[in-house]
PDB file of C-alpha atoms in Angstrom:
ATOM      1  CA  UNK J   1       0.000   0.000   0.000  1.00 44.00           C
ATOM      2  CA  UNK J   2       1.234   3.256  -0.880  1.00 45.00           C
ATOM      3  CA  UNK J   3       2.094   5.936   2.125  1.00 41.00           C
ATOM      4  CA  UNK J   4       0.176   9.282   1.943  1.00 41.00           C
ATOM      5  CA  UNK J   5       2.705  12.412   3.284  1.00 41.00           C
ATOM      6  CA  UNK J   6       1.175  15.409   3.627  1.00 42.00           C
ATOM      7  CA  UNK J   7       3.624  18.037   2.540  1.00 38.00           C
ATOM      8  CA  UNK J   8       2.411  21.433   2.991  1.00 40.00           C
ATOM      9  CA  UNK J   9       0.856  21.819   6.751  1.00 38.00           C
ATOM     10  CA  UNK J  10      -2.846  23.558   6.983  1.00 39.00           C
ATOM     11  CA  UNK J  11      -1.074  27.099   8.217  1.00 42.00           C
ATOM     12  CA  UNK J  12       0.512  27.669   4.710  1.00 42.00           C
ATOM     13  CA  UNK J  13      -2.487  25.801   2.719  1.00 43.00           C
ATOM     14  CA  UNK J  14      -4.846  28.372   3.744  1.00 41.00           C
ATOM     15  CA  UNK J  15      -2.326  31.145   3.749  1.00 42.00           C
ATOM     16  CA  UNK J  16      -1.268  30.123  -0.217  1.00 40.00           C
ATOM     17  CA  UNK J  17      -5.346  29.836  -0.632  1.00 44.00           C
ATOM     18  CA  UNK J  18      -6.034  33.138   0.401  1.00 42.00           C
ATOM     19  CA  UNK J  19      -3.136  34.537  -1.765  1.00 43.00           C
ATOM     20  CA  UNK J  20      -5.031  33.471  -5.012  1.00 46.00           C
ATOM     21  CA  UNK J  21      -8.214  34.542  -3.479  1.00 45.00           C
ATOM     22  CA  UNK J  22      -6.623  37.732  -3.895  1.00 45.00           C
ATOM     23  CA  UNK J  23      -5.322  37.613  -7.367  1.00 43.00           C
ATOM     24  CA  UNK J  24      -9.009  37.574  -8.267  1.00 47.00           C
ATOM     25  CA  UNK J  25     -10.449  40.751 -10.226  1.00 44.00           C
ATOM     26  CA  UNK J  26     -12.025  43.482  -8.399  1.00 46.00           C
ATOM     27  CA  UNK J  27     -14.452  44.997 -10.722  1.00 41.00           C
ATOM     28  CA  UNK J  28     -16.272  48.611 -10.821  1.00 44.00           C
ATOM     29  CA  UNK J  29     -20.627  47.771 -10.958  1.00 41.00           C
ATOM     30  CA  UNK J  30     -20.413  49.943 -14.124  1.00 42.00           C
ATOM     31  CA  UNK J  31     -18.180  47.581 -15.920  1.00 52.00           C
ATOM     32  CA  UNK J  32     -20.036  44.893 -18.235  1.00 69.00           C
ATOM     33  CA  UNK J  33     -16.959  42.432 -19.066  1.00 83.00           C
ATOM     34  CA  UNK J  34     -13.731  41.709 -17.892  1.00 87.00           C
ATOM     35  CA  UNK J  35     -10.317  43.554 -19.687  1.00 90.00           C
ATOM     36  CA  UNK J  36      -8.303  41.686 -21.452  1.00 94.00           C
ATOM     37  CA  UNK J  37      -5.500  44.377 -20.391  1.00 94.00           C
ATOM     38  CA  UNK J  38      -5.948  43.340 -16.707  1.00 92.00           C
ATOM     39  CA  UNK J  39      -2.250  43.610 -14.445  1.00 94.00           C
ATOM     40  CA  UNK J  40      -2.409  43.025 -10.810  1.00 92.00           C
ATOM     41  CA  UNK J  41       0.335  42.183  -8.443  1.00 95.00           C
ATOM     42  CA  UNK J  42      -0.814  41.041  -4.917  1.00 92.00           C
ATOM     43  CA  UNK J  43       1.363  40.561  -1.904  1.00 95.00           C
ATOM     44  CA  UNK J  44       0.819  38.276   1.646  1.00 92.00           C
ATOM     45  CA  UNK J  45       3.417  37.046   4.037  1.00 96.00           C
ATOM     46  CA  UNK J  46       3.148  34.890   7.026  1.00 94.00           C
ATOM     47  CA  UNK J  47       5.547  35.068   9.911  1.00 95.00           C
ATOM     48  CA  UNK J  48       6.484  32.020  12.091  1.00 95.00           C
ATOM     49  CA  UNK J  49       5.113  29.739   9.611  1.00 94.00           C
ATOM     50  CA  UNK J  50       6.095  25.528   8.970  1.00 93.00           C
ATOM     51  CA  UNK J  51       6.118  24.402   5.425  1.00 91.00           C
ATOM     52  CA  UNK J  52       7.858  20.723   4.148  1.00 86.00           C
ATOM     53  CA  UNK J  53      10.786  21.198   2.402  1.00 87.00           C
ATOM     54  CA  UNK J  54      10.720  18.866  -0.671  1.00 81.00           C
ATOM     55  CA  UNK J  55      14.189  20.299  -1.286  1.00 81.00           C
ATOM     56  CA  UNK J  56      16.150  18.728   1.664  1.00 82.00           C
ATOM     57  CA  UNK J  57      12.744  16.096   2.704  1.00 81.00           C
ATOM     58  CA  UNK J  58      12.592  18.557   6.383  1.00 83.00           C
ATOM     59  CA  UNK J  59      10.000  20.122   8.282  1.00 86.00           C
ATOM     60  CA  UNK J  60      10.281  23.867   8.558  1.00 92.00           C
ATOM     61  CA  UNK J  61       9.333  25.977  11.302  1.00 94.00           C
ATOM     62  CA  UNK J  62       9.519  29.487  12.471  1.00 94.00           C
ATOM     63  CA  UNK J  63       9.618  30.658   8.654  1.00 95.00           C
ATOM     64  CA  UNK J  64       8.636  34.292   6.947  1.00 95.00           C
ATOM     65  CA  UNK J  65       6.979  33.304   4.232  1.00 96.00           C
ATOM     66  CA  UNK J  66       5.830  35.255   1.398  1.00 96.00           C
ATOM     67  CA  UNK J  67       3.607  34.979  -1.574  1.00 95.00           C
ATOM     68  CA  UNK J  68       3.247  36.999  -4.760  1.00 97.00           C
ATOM     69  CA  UNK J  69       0.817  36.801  -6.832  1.00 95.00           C
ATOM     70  CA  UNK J  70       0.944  37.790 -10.636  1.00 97.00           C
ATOM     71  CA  UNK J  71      -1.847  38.750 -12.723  1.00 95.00           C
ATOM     72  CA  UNK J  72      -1.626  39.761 -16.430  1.00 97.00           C
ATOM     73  CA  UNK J  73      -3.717  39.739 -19.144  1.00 97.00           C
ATOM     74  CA  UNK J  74      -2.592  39.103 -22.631  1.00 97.00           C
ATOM     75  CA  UNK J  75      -4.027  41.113 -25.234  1.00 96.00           C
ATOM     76  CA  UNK J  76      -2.587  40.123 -28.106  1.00 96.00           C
ATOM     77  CA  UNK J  77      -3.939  36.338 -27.162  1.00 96.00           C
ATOM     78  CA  UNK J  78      -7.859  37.924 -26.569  1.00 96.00           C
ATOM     79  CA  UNK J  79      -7.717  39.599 -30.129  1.00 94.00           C
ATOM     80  CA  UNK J  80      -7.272  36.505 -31.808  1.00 93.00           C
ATOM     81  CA  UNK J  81      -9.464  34.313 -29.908  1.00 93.00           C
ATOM     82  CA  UNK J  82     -12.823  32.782 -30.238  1.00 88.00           C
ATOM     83  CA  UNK J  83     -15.627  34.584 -29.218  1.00 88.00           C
ATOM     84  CA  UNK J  84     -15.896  37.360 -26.116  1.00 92.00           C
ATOM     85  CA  UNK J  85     -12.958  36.295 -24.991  1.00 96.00           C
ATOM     86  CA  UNK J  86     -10.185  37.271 -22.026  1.00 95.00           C
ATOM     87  CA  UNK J  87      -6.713  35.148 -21.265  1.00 97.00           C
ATOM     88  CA  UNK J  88      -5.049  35.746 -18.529  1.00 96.00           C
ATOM     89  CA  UNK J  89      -1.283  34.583 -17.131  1.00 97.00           C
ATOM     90  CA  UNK J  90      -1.161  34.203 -13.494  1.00 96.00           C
ATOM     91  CA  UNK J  91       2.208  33.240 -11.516  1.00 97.00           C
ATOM     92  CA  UNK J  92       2.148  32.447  -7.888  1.00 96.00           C
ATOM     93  CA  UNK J  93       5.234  32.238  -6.244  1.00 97.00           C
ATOM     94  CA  UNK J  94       5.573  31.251  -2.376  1.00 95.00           C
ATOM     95  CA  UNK J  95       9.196  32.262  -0.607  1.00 96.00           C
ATOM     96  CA  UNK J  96      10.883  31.471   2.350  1.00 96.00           C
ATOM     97  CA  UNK J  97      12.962  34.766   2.981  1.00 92.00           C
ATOM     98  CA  UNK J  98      14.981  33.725   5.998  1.00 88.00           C
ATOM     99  CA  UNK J  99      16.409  31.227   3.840  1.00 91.00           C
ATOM    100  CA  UNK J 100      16.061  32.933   0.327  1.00 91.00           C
ATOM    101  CA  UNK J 101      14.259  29.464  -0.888  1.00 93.00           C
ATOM    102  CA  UNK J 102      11.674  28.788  -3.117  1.00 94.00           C
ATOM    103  CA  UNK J 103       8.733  26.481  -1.518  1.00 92.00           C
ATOM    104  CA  UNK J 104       6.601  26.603  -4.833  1.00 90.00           C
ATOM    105  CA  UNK J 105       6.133  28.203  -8.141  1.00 93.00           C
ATOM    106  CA  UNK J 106       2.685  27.998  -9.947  1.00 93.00           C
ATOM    107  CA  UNK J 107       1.734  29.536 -13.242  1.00 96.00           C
ATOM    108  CA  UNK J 108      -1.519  29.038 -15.278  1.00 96.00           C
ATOM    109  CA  UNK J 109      -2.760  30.284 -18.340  1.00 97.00           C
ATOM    110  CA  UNK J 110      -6.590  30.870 -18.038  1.00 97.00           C
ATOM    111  CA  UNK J 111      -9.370  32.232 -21.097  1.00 97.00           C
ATOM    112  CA  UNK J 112     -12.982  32.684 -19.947  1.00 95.00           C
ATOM    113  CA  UNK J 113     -15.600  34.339 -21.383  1.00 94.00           C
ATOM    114  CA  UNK J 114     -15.378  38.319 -20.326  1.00 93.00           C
ATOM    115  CA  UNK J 115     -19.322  38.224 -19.361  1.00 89.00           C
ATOM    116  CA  UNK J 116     -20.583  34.625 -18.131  1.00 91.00           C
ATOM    117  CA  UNK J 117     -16.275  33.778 -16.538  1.00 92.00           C
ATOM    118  CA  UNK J 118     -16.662  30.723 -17.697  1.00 94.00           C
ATOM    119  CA  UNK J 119     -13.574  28.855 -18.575  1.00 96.00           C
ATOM    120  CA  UNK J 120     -12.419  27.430 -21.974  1.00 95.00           C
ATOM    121  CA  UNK J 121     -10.082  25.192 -23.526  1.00 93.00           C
ATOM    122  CA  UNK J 122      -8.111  27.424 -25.993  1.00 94.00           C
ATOM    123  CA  UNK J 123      -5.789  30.096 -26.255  1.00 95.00           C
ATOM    124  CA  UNK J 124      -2.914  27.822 -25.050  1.00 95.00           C
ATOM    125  CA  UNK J 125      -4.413  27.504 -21.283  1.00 96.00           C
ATOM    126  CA  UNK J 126      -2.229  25.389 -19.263  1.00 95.00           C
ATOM    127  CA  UNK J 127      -1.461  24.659 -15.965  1.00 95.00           C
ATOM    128  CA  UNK J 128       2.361  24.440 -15.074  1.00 93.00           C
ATOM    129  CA  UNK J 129       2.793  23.873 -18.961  1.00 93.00           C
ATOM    130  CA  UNK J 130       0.779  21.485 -18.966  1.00 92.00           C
ATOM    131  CA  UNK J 131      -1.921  22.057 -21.850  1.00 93.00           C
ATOM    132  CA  UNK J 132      -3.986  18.523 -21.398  1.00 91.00           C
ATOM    133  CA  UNK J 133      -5.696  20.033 -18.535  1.00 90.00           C
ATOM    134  CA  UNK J 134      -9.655  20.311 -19.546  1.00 90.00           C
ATOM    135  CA  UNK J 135     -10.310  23.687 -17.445  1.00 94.00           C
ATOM    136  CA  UNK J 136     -14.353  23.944 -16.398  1.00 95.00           C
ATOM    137  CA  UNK J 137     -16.107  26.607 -13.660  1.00 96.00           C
ATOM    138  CA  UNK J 138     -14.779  29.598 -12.794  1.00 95.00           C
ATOM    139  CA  UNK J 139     -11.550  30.856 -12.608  1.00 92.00           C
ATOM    140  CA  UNK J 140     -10.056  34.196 -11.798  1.00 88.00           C
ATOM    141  CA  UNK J 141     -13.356  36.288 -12.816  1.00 87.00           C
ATOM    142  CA  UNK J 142     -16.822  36.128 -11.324  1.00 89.00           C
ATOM    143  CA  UNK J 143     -19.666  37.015 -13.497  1.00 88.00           C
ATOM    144  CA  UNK J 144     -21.537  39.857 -13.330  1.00 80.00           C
ATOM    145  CA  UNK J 145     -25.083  40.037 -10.860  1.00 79.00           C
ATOM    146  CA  UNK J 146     -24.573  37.030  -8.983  1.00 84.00           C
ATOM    147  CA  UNK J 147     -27.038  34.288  -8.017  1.00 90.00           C
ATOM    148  CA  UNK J 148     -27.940  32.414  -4.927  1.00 94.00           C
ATOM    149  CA  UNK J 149     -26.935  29.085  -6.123  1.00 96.00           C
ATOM    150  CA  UNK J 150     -24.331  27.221  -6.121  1.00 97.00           C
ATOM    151  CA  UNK J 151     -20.902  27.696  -8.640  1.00 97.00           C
ATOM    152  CA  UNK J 152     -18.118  25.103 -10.284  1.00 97.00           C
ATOM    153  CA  UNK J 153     -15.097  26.583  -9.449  1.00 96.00           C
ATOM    154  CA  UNK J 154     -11.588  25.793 -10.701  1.00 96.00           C
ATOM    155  CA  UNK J 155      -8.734  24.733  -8.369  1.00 95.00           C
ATOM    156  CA  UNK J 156      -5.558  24.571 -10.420  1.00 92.00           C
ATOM    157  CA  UNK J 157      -3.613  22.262  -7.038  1.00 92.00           C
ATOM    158  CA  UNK J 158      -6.156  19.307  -7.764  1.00 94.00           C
ATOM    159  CA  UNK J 159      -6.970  20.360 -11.540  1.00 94.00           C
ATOM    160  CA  UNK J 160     -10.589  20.371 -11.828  1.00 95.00           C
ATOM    161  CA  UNK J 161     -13.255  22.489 -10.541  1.00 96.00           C
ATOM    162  CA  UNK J 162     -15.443  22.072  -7.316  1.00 97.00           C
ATOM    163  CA  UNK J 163     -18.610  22.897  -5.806  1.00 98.00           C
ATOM    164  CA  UNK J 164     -19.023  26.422  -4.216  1.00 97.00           C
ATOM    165  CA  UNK J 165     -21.997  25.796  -2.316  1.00 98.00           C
ATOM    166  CA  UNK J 166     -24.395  29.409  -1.415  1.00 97.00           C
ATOM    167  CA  UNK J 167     -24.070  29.534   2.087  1.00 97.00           C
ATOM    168  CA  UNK J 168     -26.081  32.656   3.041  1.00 97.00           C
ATOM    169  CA  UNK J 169     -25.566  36.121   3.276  1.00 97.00           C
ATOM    170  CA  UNK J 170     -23.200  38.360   5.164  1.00 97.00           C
ATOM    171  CA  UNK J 171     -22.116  41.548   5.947  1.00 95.00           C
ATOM    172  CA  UNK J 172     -18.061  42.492   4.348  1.00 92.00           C
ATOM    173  CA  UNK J 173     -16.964  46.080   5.160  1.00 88.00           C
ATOM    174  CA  UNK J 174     -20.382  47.404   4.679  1.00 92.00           C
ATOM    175  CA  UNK J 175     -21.605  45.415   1.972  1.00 90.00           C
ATOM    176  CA  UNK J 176     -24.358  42.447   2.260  1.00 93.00           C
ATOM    177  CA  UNK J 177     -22.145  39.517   0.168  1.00 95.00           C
ATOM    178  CA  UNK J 178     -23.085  36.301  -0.913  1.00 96.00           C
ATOM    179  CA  UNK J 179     -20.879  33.493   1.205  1.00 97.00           C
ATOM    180  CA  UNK J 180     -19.865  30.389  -1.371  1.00 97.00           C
ATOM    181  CA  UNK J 181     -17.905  27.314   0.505  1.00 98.00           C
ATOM    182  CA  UNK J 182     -16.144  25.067  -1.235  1.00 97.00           C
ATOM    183  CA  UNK J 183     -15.057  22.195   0.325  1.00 97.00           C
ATOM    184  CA  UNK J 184     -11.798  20.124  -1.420  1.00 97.00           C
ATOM    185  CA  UNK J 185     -11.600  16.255  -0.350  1.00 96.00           C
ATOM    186  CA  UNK J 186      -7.487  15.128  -0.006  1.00 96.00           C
ATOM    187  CA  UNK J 187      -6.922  14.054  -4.028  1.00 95.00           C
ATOM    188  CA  UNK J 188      -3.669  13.537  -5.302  1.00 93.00           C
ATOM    189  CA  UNK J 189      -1.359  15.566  -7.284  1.00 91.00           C
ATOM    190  CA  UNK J 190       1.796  16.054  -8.823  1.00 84.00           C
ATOM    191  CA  UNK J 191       5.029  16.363  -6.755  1.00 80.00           C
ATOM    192  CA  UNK J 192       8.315  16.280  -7.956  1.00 77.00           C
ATOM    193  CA  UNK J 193       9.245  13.697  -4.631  1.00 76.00           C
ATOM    194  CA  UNK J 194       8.077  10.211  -5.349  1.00 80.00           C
ATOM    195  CA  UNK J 195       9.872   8.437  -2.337  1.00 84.00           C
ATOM    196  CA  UNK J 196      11.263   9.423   1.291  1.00 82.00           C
ATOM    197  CA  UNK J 197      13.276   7.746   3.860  1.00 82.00           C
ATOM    198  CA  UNK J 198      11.134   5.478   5.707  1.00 84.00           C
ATOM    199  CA  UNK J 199      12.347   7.297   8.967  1.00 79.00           C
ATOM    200  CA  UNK J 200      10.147  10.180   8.259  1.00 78.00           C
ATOM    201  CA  UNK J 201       6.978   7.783   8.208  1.00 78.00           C
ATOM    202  CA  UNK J 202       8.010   6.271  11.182  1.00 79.00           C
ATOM    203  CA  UNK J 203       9.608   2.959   9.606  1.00 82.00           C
ATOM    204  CA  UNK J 204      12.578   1.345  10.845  1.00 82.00           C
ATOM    205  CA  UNK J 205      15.358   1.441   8.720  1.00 76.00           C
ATOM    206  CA  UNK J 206      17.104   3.680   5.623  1.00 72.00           C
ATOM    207  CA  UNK J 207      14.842   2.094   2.691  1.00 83.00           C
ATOM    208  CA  UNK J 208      12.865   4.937   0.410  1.00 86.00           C
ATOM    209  CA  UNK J 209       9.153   4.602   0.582  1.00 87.00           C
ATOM    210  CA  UNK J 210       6.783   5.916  -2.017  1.00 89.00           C
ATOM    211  CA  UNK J 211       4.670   8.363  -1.218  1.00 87.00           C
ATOM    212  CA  UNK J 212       1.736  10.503  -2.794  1.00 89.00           C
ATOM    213  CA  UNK J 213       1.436  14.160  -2.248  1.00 88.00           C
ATOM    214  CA  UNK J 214      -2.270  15.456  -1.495  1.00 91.00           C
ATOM    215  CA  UNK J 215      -3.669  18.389  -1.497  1.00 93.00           C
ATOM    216  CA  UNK J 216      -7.102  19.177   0.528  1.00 95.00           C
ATOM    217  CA  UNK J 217      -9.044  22.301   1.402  1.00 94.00           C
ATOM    218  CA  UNK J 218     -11.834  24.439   2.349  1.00 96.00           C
ATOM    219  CA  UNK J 219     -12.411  27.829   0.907  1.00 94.00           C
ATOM    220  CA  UNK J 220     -14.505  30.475   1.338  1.00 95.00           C
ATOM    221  CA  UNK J 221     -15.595  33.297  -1.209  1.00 94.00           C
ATOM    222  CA  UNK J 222     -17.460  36.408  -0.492  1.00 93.00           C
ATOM    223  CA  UNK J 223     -18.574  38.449  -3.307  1.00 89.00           C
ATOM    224  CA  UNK J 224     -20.419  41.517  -4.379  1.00 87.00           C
ATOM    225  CA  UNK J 225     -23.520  40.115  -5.850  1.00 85.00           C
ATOM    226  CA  UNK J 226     -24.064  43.524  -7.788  1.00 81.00           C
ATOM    227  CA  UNK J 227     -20.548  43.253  -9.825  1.00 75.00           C
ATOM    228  CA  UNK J 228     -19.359  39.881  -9.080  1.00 74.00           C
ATOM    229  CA  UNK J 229     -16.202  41.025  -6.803  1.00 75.00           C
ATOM    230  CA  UNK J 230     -14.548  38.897  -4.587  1.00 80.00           C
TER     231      UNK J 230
END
């Protein structure tokens, strides 16, 4: 039976969630599509945080992390594609500054419709270079006037999209939202680390083990049901 490692604790799952929550567009109500030109850098960091360090196969603790999150939209790409459509790059990179380290690097390539945000397969989308991903839901856009129901959204860790369930109302810095869960179950997914020292899975001995890498979370949206913001 293969042995499951966890390799990114909850603290910095959440903490790399909430830093592509906030690559997502922030729209005016006038607007009725989203710009192909679109740039937006975004910026978290964590202090005293614990990551695994695929690197070296360790545990770290007491790390400054940071994340930065790239947004750009290519025009050139939108002009030549199929219908009303946007395509946006997106780079996430996560850092460990106290050791100048590089936990993880993610880049996608996403084209949705500028009204309805729905995703398409064309225009080169990918996901870490890979281009046999079939991308569904809803990506980095929300459409416009929102509905109290419930929303496939795509997470580009497990590679498909998931249920964002309507889960009421609530007030956000004066506004009356609309609160979306979406719950991801543990699923596999890539990892560049196939096998670890059976020490760190509490196994006698020097042998490697195979492992998996899984990824599993909950998020939470709230978003401006007049424009579709986050």
């Amino acid at each position: 039976m293969r042995s499951v490692v966890g390799v990114v604790l909850v603290g910095l799952g959440v903490f790399a969630l909430a830093a592509a929550a906030l690559t997502r567009f922030y729209i005016a109500p006038q607007m009725v599509a989203a710009p192909t030109d679109y740039y937006k850098v975004s910026r978290l960091q964590a202090t005293n945080a614990s990551y695994f360090d695929l690197s070296s196969l360790q545990q770290r603790t007491g790390a400054t992390i940071n994340v930065t999150s790239t947004v750009r939209g290519d025009i050139k790409a939108a002009d030549s594609a199929p219908g009303n459509t946007a395509v946006w790059d997106t780079t996430t990179v996560i850092q460990d500054l106290s050791r100048n380290y590089n936990v993880n690097i993610t880049q996608q390539r996403l084209a949705f419709d500028r009204r309805t945000a729905g995703l398409k397969r064309c225009c080169g989308s990918h996901v870490d270079n890979d281009r046999n991903v079939g991308m569904s839901g809803l990506g980095l856009f929300w459409p416009l006037q929102m509905e109290r129901k419930d929303y496939q959204v795509w997470d580009g860790s497990t590679r498909r999209a998931h249920t964002a369930k309507f889960s009421g109302t609530e007030t956000v810095s004066g506004i009356e939202a609309y609160k979306f869960v979406m719950t991801v179950p543990a699923t596999k997914v890539p990892t560049t680390t196939n096998e670890v020292p059976a020490s760190m899975l509490g196994r006698p001995g020097s042998a490697q083990v195979p492992v998996d890498r899984m990824h599993q979370a909950t998020v939470t949206y709230w978003i401006d049901p007049r424009s579709g913001s986050p």
